[in-house]
Amino acid sequence: MRGVLQLHELKSTQDATEMLPRVLNLSNIIFAPEPGSKYASIAVWKERLPLPDAKILYMAPSSDPSNPIAFVFAHPRTHPLPLKFSETESLHVWLAGVLPARRKEGCLSRMMAALEAESAVTLTVCTTPDKYPDMWAWLNGRGWSVERELGRGKVMLSKYPSFAPSARTQHED
C-alpha cells in the first residue's frame, strides 16, 4: 500500500526555498527537458512564482512531504488575443505532471480541482496532443475546450469558472 497523499501549495519563492528545487527536479524527471530550456531553469521558475496569484500545487506522501510525486505550476497570463468570452487575463497552467508510477491515483484531478476552486478567472493550458495524448484526453474529458491552435501541433485550452458566461444556463433571467 502506498499511503496517503497530501496536497501542498507554494506561493512565493520565500515559501519555496527548500521545495522549489525538489519540484523542479520532479518536473525534469517527468519531462526530461533540454538543458537550458525555460522548463528546466530554476531562474525562470523563481521569476514566475512571485507573480500575483502564481502558485505551485504538489502532492507528496504524508509520510514524506518533501518528496513530491505530482505538481501543477500556474501563473497569471495576459493574452494578446482575447479568449472566447473577450477575457484577456487567465490563470495559466504552465506545467503539470505526475510521476508515471503514480498516475491513475487521482493526483492531477485533485490538484486541478483545488486550482479551479481557488480561481475566479478562466484557467488556460497549452498542450501538444500528439506529444501528450494522455493529457489531451484528460483535459477533453473534464470540461476543457479548445481556445485556439498555436502552431506546430500546440493547442490552447480553457476552462471557465462556474459563474462565467459559458457556464450559464439558457434559462437565466
Short mmCIF file of C-alpha atoms in Angstrom, two decimals:
data_model
loop_
_atom_site.label_atom_id
_atom_site.label_comp_id
_atom_site.label_asym_id
_atom_site.label_seq_id
_atom_site.Cartn_x
_atom_site.Cartn_y
_atom_site.Cartn_z
CA MET A 1 0.00 0.00 0.00
CA ARG A 2 1.31 3.44 -0.97
CA GLY A 3 -0.03 5.59 1.86
CA VAL A 4 -1.93 8.84 1.95
CA LEU A 5 -1.00 11.70 -0.37
CA GLN A 6 -1.29 15.29 0.81
CA LEU A 7 -1.80 18.43 -1.24
CA HIS A 8 0.70 21.25 -0.64
CA GLU A 9 0.94 24.78 -2.03
CA LEU A 10 3.86 27.13 -2.74
CA LYS A 11 3.01 30.78 -3.42
CA SER A 12 6.30 32.63 -3.30
CA THR A 13 9.98 31.92 -3.61
CA GLN A 14 10.37 32.72 0.11
CA ASP A 15 7.98 29.86 0.90
CA ALA A 16 9.71 27.65 -1.63
CA THR A 17 13.38 27.77 -0.68
CA GLU A 18 13.55 24.05 0.07
CA MET A 19 10.73 22.72 -2.09
CA LEU A 20 11.12 24.65 -5.36
CA PRO A 21 14.30 22.75 -6.37
CA ARG A 22 12.59 19.46 -5.46
CA VAL A 23 9.52 20.23 -7.58
CA LEU A 24 11.75 21.39 -10.45
CA ASN A 25 13.69 18.12 -10.18
CA LEU A 26 10.39 16.21 -10.36
CA SER A 27 9.45 18.18 -13.49
CA ASN A 28 12.83 17.39 -15.05
CA ILE A 29 12.37 13.68 -14.29
CA ILE A 30 8.90 13.66 -15.86
CA PHE A 31 9.63 15.78 -18.95
CA ALA A 32 13.42 15.49 -19.47
CA PRO A 33 13.62 19.00 -20.98
CA GLU A 34 16.58 20.20 -22.99
CA PRO A 35 19.28 21.57 -20.68
CA GLY A 36 18.98 25.35 -20.57
CA SER A 37 15.30 25.40 -21.54
CA LYS A 38 12.92 27.61 -19.58
CA TYR A 39 11.24 24.47 -18.24
CA ALA A 40 14.49 23.27 -16.63
CA SER A 41 15.63 26.67 -15.33
CA ILE A 42 15.39 27.40 -11.61
CA ALA A 43 15.84 31.10 -12.50
CA VAL A 44 12.70 31.04 -14.69
CA TRP A 45 10.74 29.19 -12.01
CA LYS A 46 11.87 31.77 -9.41
CA GLU A 47 10.86 34.58 -11.77
CA ARG A 48 7.33 33.23 -12.30
CA LEU A 49 6.42 32.07 -8.79
CA PRO A 50 6.33 35.56 -7.16
CA LEU A 51 3.77 36.82 -9.71
CA PRO A 52 0.36 37.69 -8.21
CA ASP A 53 -1.81 34.56 -7.94
CA ALA A 54 1.03 32.30 -9.13
CA LYS A 55 1.28 29.02 -7.28
CA ILE A 56 2.64 25.53 -7.37
CA LEU A 57 0.39 22.79 -6.06
CA TYR A 58 2.09 19.48 -5.40
CA MET A 59 1.23 16.09 -3.97
CA ALA A 60 3.54 14.20 -1.64
CA PRO A 61 3.17 11.22 0.67
CA SER A 62 2.11 12.31 4.15
CA SER A 63 4.99 10.20 5.47
CA ASP A 64 7.49 12.09 3.27
CA PRO A 65 6.16 15.59 2.46
CA SER A 66 9.48 16.72 0.97
CA ASN A 67 9.27 14.09 -1.79
CA PRO A 68 6.76 15.40 -4.39
CA ILE A 69 5.25 12.93 -6.85
CA ALA A 70 2.97 15.32 -8.79
CA PHE A 71 2.72 19.07 -9.38
CA VAL A 72 0.88 21.89 -11.16
CA PHE A 73 2.56 25.28 -11.73
CA ALA A 74 0.07 28.06 -12.59
CA HIS A 75 0.67 31.78 -13.06
CA PRO A 76 -1.27 34.77 -14.39
CA ARG A 77 -1.16 35.28 -18.14
CA THR A 78 -2.22 38.16 -20.37
CA HIS A 79 -3.42 37.08 -23.82
CA PRO A 80 -2.81 39.42 -26.77
CA LEU A 81 -5.85 37.91 -28.50
CA PRO A 82 -8.97 37.77 -26.29
CA LEU A 83 -10.34 34.40 -25.22
CA LYS A 84 -13.82 33.16 -26.19
CA PHE A 85 -15.69 35.50 -23.87
CA SER A 86 -13.42 38.51 -24.50
CA GLU A 87 -11.16 37.95 -21.49
CA THR A 88 -7.53 38.88 -21.85
CA GLU A 89 -6.41 37.51 -18.45
CA SER A 90 -6.23 33.92 -17.23
CA LEU A 91 -4.56 31.74 -14.65
CA HIS A 92 -2.35 29.68 -16.93
CA VAL A 93 -1.24 26.14 -16.13
CA TRP A 94 2.35 26.43 -17.30
CA LEU A 95 3.45 22.92 -16.31
CA ALA A 96 1.76 19.91 -14.75
CA GLY A 97 2.97 16.38 -14.29
CA VAL A 98 2.71 13.18 -12.29
CA LEU A 99 5.37 10.51 -11.95
CA PRO A 100 4.43 7.68 -14.34
CA ALA A 101 4.34 5.14 -11.50
CA ARG A 102 1.80 7.32 -9.62
CA ARG A 103 -0.59 8.09 -12.48
CA LYS A 104 -4.20 6.90 -12.24
CA GLU A 105 -4.26 7.76 -8.50
CA GLY A 106 -6.23 10.99 -8.99
CA CYS A 107 -3.32 13.36 -8.28
CA LEU A 108 -3.89 15.62 -11.29
CA SER A 109 -7.66 15.66 -10.71
CA ARG A 110 -7.18 16.68 -7.09
CA MET A 111 -4.66 19.43 -7.86
CA MET A 112 -6.71 20.86 -10.75
CA ALA A 113 -9.89 20.80 -8.64
CA ALA A 114 -8.06 22.81 -5.96
CA LEU A 115 -6.81 25.25 -8.59
CA GLU A 116 -10.31 25.66 -10.04
CA ALA A 117 -11.84 26.14 -6.59
CA GLU A 118 -9.38 28.95 -5.77
CA SER A 119 -9.57 30.75 -9.13
CA ALA A 120 -12.06 33.46 -10.03
CA VAL A 121 -10.66 33.74 -13.56
CA THR A 122 -10.54 31.50 -16.59
CA LEU A 123 -7.92 28.75 -16.49
CA THR A 124 -5.82 28.11 -19.59
CA VAL A 125 -3.33 25.44 -20.55
CA CYS A 126 -1.34 24.69 -23.69
CA THR A 127 -0.53 21.17 -24.77
CA THR A 128 0.61 19.25 -27.81
CA PRO A 129 -1.89 16.41 -28.37
CA ASP A 130 0.49 14.30 -30.47
CA LYS A 131 3.23 14.52 -27.82
CA TYR A 132 0.97 14.25 -24.75
CA PRO A 133 -2.11 12.24 -25.83
CA ASP A 134 -3.00 11.24 -22.26
CA MET A 135 -3.07 14.89 -21.12
CA TRP A 136 -5.12 15.84 -24.19
CA ALA A 137 -7.68 13.12 -23.39
CA TRP A 138 -7.69 14.05 -19.69
CA LEU A 139 -8.39 17.73 -20.42
CA ASN A 140 -11.09 16.98 -23.01
CA GLY A 141 -12.79 14.58 -20.62
CA ARG A 142 -13.01 17.20 -17.86
CA GLY A 143 -14.68 20.17 -19.49
CA TRP A 144 -11.71 21.95 -21.05
CA SER A 145 -12.38 23.36 -24.51
CA VAL A 146 -10.10 24.43 -27.33
CA GLU A 147 -9.48 28.18 -27.48
CA ARG A 148 -7.12 28.20 -30.45
CA GLU A 149 -4.44 26.37 -32.40
CA LEU A 150 -0.99 27.81 -31.72
CA GLY A 151 1.02 26.17 -34.49
CA ARG A 152 3.37 23.18 -34.59
CA GLY A 153 0.60 21.00 -33.17
CA LYS A 154 0.24 23.03 -29.96
CA VAL A 155 -3.26 23.89 -28.73
CA MET A 156 -4.53 26.29 -26.05
CA LEU A 157 -7.50 25.08 -24.00
CA SER A 158 -9.58 26.90 -21.40
CA LYS A 159 -11.91 26.17 -18.55
CA TYR A 160 -14.19 28.91 -17.27
CA PRO A 161 -15.23 29.48 -13.66
CA SER A 162 -18.72 28.20 -12.89
CA PHE A 163 -20.11 31.75 -12.94
CA ALA A 164 -18.64 32.58 -16.39
CA PRO A 165 -20.89 33.10 -19.44
CA SER A 166 -20.01 29.64 -20.81
CA ALA A 167 -21.37 28.02 -17.65
CA ARG A 168 -24.68 29.90 -17.55
CA THR A 169 -27.87 28.14 -18.45
CA GLN A 170 -30.24 29.29 -21.17
CA HIS A 171 -32.95 29.91 -18.56
CA GLU A 172 -31.34 32.67 -16.51
CA ASP A 173 -33.29 35.90 -16.08
#
